[in-house]
Coordinates of C-alpha atoms in Angstrom, one line a residue:
X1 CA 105.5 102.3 184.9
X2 CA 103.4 99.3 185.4
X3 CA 101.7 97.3 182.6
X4 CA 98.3 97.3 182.0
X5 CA 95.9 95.3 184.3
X6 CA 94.7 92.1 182.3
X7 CA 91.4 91.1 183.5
X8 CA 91.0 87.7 182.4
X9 CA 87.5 86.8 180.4
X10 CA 84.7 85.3 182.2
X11 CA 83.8 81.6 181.8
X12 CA 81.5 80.6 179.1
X13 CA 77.4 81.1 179.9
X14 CA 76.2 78.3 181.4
X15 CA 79.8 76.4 182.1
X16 CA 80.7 74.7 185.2
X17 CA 81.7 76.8 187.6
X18 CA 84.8 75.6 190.4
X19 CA 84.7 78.5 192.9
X20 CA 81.0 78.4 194.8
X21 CA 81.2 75.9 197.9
X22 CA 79.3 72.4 197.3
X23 CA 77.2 72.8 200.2
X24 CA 76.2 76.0 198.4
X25 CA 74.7 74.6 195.1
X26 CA 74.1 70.8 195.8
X27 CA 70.3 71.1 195.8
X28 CA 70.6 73.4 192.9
X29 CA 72.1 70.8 190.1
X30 CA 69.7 70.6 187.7
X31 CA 70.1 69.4 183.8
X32 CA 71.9 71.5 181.7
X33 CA 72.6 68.8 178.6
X34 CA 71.2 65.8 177.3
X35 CA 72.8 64.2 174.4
X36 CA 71.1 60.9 173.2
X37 CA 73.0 57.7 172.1
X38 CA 72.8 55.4 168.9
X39 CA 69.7 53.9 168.9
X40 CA 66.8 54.1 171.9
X41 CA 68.3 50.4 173.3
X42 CA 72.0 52.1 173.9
X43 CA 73.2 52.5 177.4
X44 CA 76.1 54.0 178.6
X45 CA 77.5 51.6 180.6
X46 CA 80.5 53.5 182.5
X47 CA 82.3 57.5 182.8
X48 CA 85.2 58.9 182.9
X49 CA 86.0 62.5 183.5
X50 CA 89.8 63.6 182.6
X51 CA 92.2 65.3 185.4
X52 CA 91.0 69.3 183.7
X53 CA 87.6 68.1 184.0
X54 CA 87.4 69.4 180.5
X55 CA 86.0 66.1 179.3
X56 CA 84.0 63.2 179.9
X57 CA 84.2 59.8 178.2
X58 CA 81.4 57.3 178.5
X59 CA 81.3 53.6 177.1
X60 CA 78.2 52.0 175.5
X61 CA 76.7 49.1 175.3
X62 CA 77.1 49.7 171.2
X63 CA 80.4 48.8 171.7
X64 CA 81.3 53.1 171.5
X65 CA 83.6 55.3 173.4
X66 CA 81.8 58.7 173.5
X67 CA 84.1 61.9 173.9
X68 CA 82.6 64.9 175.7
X69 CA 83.3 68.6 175.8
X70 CA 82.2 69.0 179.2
X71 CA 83.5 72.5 179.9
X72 CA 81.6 73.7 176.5
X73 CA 79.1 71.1 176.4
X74 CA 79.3 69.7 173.3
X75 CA 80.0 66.1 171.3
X76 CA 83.7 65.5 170.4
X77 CA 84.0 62.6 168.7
X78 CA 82.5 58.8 168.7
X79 CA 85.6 55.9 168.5
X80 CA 84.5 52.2 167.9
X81 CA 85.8 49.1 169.4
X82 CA 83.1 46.3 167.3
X83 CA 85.6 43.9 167.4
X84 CA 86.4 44.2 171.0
X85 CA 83.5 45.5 172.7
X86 CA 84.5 48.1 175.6
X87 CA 83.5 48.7 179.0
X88 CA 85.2 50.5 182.3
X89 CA 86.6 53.1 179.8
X90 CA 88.9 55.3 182.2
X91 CA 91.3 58.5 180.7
X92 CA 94.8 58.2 182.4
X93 CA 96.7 61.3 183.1
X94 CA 97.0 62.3 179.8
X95 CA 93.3 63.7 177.9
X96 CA 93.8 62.1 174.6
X97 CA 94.8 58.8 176.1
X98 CA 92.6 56.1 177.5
X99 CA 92.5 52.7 178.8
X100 CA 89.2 50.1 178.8
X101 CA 88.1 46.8 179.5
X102 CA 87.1 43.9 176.1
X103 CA 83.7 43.1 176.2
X104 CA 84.2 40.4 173.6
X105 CA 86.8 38.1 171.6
X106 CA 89.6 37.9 174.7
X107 CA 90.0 39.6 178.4
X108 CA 92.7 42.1 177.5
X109 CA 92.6 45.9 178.3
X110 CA 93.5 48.2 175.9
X111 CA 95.0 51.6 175.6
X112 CA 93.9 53.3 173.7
X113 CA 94.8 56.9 171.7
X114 CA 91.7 59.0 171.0
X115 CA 93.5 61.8 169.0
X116 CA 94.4 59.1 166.4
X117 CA 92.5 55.9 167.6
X118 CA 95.5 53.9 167.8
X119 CA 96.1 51.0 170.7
X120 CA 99.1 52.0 172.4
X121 CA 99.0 48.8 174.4
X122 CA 97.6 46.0 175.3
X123 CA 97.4 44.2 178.6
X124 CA 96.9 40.8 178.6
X125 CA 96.6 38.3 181.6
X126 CA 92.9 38.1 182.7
X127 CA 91.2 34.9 181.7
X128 CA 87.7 36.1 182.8
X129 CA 85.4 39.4 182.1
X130 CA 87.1 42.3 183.8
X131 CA 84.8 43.8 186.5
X132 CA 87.4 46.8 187.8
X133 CA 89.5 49.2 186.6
X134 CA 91.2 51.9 188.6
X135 CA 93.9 54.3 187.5
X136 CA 96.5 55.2 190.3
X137 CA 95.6 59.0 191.2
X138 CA 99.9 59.4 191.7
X139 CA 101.2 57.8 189.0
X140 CA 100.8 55.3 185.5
X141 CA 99.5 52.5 186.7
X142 CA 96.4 51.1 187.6
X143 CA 94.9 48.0 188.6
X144 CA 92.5 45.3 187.7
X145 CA 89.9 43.0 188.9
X146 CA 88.2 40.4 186.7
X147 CA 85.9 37.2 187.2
X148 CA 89.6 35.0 187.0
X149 CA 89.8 35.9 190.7
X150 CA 92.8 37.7 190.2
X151 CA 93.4 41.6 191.2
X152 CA 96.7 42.2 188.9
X153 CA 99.0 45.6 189.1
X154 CA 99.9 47.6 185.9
X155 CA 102.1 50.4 185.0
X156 CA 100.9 52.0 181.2
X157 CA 104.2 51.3 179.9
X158 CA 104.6 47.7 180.3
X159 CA 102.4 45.0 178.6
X160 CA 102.8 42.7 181.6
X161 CA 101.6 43.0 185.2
X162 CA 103.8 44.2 188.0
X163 CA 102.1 42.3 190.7
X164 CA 99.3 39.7 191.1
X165 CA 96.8 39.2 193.8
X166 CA 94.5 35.5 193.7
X167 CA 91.6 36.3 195.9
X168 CA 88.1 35.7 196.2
X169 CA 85.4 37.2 194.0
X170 CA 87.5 40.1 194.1
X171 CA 85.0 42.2 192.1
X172 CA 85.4 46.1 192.7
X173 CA 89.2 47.3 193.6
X174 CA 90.0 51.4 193.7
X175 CA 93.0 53.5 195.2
X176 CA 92.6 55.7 198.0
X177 CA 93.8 59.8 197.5
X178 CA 97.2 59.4 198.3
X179 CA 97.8 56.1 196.2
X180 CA 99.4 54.7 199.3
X181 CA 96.5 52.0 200.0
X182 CA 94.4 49.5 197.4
X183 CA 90.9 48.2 198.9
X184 CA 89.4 45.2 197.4
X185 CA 86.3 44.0 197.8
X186 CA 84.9 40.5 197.8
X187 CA 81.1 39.5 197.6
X188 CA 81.1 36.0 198.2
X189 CA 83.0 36.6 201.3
X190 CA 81.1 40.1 202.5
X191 CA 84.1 41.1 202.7
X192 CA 86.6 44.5 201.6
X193 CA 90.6 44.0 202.3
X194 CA 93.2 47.0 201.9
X195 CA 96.6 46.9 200.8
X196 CA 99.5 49.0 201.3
X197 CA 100.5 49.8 197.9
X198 CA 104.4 49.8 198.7
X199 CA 103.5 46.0 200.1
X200 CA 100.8 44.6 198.0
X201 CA 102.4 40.9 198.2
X202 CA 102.1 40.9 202.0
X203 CA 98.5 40.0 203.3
X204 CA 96.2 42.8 203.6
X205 CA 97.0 45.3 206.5
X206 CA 93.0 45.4 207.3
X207 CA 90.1 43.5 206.4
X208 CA 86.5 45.0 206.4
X209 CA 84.0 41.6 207.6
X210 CA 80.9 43.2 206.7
X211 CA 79.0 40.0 207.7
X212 CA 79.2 41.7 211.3
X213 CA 76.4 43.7 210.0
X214 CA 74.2 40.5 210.5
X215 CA 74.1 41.5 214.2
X216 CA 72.4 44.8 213.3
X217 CA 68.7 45.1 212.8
X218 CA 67.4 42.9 209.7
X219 CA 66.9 46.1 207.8
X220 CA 71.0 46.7 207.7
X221 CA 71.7 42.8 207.4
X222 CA 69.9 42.4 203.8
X223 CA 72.4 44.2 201.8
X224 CA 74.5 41.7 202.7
X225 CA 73.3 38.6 204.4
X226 CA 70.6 38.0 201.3
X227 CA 73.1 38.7 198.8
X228 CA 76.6 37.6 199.8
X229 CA 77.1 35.2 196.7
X230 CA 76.2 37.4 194.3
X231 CA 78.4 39.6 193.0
X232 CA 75.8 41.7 191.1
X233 CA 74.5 43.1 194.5
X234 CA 77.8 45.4 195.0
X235 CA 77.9 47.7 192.5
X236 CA 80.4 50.6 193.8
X237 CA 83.8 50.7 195.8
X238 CA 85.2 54.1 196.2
X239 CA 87.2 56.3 198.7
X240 CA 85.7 60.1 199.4
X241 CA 88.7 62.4 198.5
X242 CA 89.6 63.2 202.2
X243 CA 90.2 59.5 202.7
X244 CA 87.9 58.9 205.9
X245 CA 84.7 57.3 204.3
X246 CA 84.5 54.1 202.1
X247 CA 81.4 53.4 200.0
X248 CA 80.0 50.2 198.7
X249 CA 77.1 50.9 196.1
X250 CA 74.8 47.9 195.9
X251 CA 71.6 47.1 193.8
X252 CA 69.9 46.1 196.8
X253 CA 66.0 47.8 197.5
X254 CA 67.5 49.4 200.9
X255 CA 70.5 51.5 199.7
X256 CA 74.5 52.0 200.0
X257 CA 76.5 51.6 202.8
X258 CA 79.1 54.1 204.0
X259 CA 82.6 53.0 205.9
X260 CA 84.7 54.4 207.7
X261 CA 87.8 53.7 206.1
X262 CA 89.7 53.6 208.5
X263 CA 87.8 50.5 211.2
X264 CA 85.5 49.2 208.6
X265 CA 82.7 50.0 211.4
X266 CA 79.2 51.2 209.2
X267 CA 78.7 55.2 209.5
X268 CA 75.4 54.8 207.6
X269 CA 73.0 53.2 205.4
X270 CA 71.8 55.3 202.6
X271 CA 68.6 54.7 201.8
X272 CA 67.0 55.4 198.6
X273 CA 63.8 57.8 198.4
X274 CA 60.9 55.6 199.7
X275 CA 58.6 56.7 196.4
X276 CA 60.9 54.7 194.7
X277 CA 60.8 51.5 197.0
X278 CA 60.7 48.3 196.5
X279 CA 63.2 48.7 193.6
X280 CA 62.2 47.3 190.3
X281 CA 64.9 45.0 189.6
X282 CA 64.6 45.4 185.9
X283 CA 65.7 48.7 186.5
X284 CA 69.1 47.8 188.2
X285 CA 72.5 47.1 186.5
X286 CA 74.6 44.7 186.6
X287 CA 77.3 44.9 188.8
X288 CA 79.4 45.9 186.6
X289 CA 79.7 43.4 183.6
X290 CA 77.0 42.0 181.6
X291 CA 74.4 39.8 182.6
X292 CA 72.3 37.5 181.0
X293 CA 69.8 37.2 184.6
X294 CA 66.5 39.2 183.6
X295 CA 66.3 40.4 187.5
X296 CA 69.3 42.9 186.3
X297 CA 69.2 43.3 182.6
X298 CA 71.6 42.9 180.7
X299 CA 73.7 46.7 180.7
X300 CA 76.6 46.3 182.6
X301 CA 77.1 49.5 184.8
X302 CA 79.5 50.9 187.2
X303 CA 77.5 51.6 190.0
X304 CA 74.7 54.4 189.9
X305 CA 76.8 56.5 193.1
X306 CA 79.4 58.6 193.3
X307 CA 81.6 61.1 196.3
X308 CA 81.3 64.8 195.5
X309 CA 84.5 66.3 195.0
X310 CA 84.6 67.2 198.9
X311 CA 83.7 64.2 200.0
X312 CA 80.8 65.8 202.0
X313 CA 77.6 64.5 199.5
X314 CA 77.0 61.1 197.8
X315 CA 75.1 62.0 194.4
X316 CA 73.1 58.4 193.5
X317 CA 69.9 57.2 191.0
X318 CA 66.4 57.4 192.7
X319 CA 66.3 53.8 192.0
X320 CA 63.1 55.0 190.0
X321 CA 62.8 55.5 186.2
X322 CA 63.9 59.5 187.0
X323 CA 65.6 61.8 188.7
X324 CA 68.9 61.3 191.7
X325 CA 69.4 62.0 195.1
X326 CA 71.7 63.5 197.1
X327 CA 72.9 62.4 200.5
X328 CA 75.0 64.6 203.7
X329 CA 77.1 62.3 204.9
X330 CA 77.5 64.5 207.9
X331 CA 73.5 64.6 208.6
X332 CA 71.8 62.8 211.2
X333 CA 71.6 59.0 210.9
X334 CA 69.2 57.3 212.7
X335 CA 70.6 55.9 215.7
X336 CA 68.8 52.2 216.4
X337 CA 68.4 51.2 212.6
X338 CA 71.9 53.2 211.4
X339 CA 70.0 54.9 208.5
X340 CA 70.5 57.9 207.0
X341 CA 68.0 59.7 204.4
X342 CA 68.4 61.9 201.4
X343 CA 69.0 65.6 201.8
X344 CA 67.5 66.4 198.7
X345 CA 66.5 65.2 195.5
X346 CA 67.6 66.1 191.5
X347 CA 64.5 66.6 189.3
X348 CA 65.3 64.7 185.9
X349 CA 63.2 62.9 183.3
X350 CA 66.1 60.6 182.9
X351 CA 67.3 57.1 184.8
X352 CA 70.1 57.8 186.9
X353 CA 72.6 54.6 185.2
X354 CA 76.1 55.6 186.0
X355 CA 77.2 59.1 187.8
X356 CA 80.5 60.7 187.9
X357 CA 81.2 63.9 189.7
X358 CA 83.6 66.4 187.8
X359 CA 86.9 66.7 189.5
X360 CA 87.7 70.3 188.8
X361 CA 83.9 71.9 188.8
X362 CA 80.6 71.8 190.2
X363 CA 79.1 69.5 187.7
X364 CA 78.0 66.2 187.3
X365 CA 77.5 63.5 184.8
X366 CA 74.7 60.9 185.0
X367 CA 73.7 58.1 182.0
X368 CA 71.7 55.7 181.1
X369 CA 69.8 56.0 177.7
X370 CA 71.6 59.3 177.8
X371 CA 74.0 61.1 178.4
X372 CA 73.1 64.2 181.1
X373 CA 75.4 67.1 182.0
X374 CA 74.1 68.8 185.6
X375 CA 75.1 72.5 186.9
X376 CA 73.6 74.6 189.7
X377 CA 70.8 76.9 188.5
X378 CA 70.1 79.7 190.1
X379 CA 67.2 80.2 192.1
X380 CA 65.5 76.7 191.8
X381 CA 66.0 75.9 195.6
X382 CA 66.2 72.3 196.6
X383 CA 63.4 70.0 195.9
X384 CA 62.3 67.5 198.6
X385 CA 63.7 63.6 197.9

């Protein structure tokens, strides 16, 4: 005779939900929790969601980690680093384990346990501010850019680095989904180089010379050709998750420019809503350490754009004081000037600072001042960018 059916018990009201199609609730994200920081001059500077997508870590410019409940909504638990400072805070493949970039005293990244709040590790080599951290989606390691000009190859259980890369301003570095392949990108020389992983002491397999958008109409060469020496300008590097488009966030007034990742050629420019233009550079981060330069303020940042999990939408900041916008990277760009505009736009009262898109669940995570949790609502429809 067969057991009894067991039916198992329906997500929590209001969770994130992983089985509705993006395309389906995209314009319907809307803010579902706010949680303020320390004081009203606290940003969260970078965010992390775990593999579960259970929780979310952000680091603050207070020098706090912040530990997130996503899938209930709720605080955790605040871990200081005063003596260190902390910035790029990233959760390896283990939820109560961590690794993050010193803000202060010395270069090294620590690792970090949050059950306990004991360092595990601690990876010295960098001689400079740290400006990337990216953990290997395949295994323990990760890897590391910093102002040294050195890219440097880790494994979490080793305190010295497997490999070494000197390059150029090489500012923002990331994996792509099958950890096969490191990009690399350097400002100063407009320029994003990839790496086969198995390889990485071998010159790069393909470089990206974005300068070749100089050719383009004078809209698509500022990004670039006004801001090649400085590093603030590029905010973002990041694969989609079905490995065929690149993104480079930038702080400039026009937008973010989408690769293909596999030529290098320019799919799109994504411009931000034009309410919101010309940006208000006290607005903008910096890219992504500190800065003293007024025309960026002084919160370091990660870059305020972010894949969704199907690597169909790009969820960024306004560039405003408020709300995000969404962009199709499969909608019509503009043929002579390579443009492509915002689906839709997210209503929020909050700068868009950092964004993360949950891994495992149609959510997302923005900061700035605060800390905002988005989930589709029902029956809002999409509001216009």
């Amino acid at each position: 005779m067969a057991g009894p059916i067991v039916v198992p018990p329906p997500p929590p009201p209001g969770g994130p939900q992983a089985t509705q199609k993006t395309s389906d609730v995209i314009g319907n994200l809307r803010p579902t929790k706010l949680f303020k920081l320390s004081t009203p001059t606290t940003y969260a500077t970078s965010l992390s969601f775990d593999d579960s997508g259970e929780f979310l870590l952000a680091a603050c410019s207070d020098e706090s980690l912040q530990l997130y409940n996503a899938k209930e909504g709720r605080a955790l638990k605040t871990l200081f680093s005063k003596k260190y400072g902390a910035h790029l805070a990233r959760f390896t493949h283990h939820s109560q384990s961590i690794i993050y970039a010193s803000t202060k005293t010395d270069d090294t990244i620590r690792y970090l346990s949050t059950h306990d709040n004991q360092f595990l590790r601690y990876f010295k080599g960098h001689t400079a501010p740290v400006t990337a951290l990216a953990l290997c989606p395949a295994s323990d390691t990760f890897i590391s850019g910093a102002l040294d000009n050195t890219v440097r190859l880790w494994s979490l259980s080793s305190p010295s680095p497997q490999g070494k890369l000197n390059l150029a301003t090489p500012t923002l570095a990331t994996y792509d989904p099958s950890a096969t392949v490191i990009a690399i990108a350097s400002p100063s020389t407009s320029s994003i180089l990839l790496y086969d992983l198995r390889n990485y002491d071998k010159p790069p397999f393909a470089t990206f010379d974005l300068r070749a958008l100089d050719s383009l109409p004078a809209i698509m060469a500022s990004p670039l050709a006004a801001g090649a020496g400085a590093p603030r300008d590029w905010t973002k590097l990041e694969f989609s998750n079905d490995g065929k488009s690149l993104i480079v966030g930038t702080n400039n007034t026009l937008g973010h420019l989408l690769l293909d990742a596999f030529s290098g050629e320019l799919k799109a420019l994504l411009v931000r809503p034009p309410q919101y233009l010309p940006l208000n550079p006290s607005s903008l981060r910096a890219t992504p350490w500190p800065s003293s330069s007024s025309a960026v303020g002084t919160a370091a940042g990660q870059g305020d754009v972010c894949f969704s999990a199907d690597g169909r939408y790009v969820v960024g900041g306004s560039g405003g004081d408020r709300d995000a916008a969404v962009w199709d990277v499969q909608g019509p760009v503009d043929e002579e000037t390579k443009t492509l505009a915002p689906l839709c736009g997210l209503p929020c009262k909050s700068r868009v600072g950092v964004v993360e898109w949950n891994p495992r669940y149609n959510m997302v995570a923005t900061a700035d001042r605060e800390v905002v949790f988005w989930l589709p609502e029902d029956g809002v429809g999409s509001k216009p960018p």
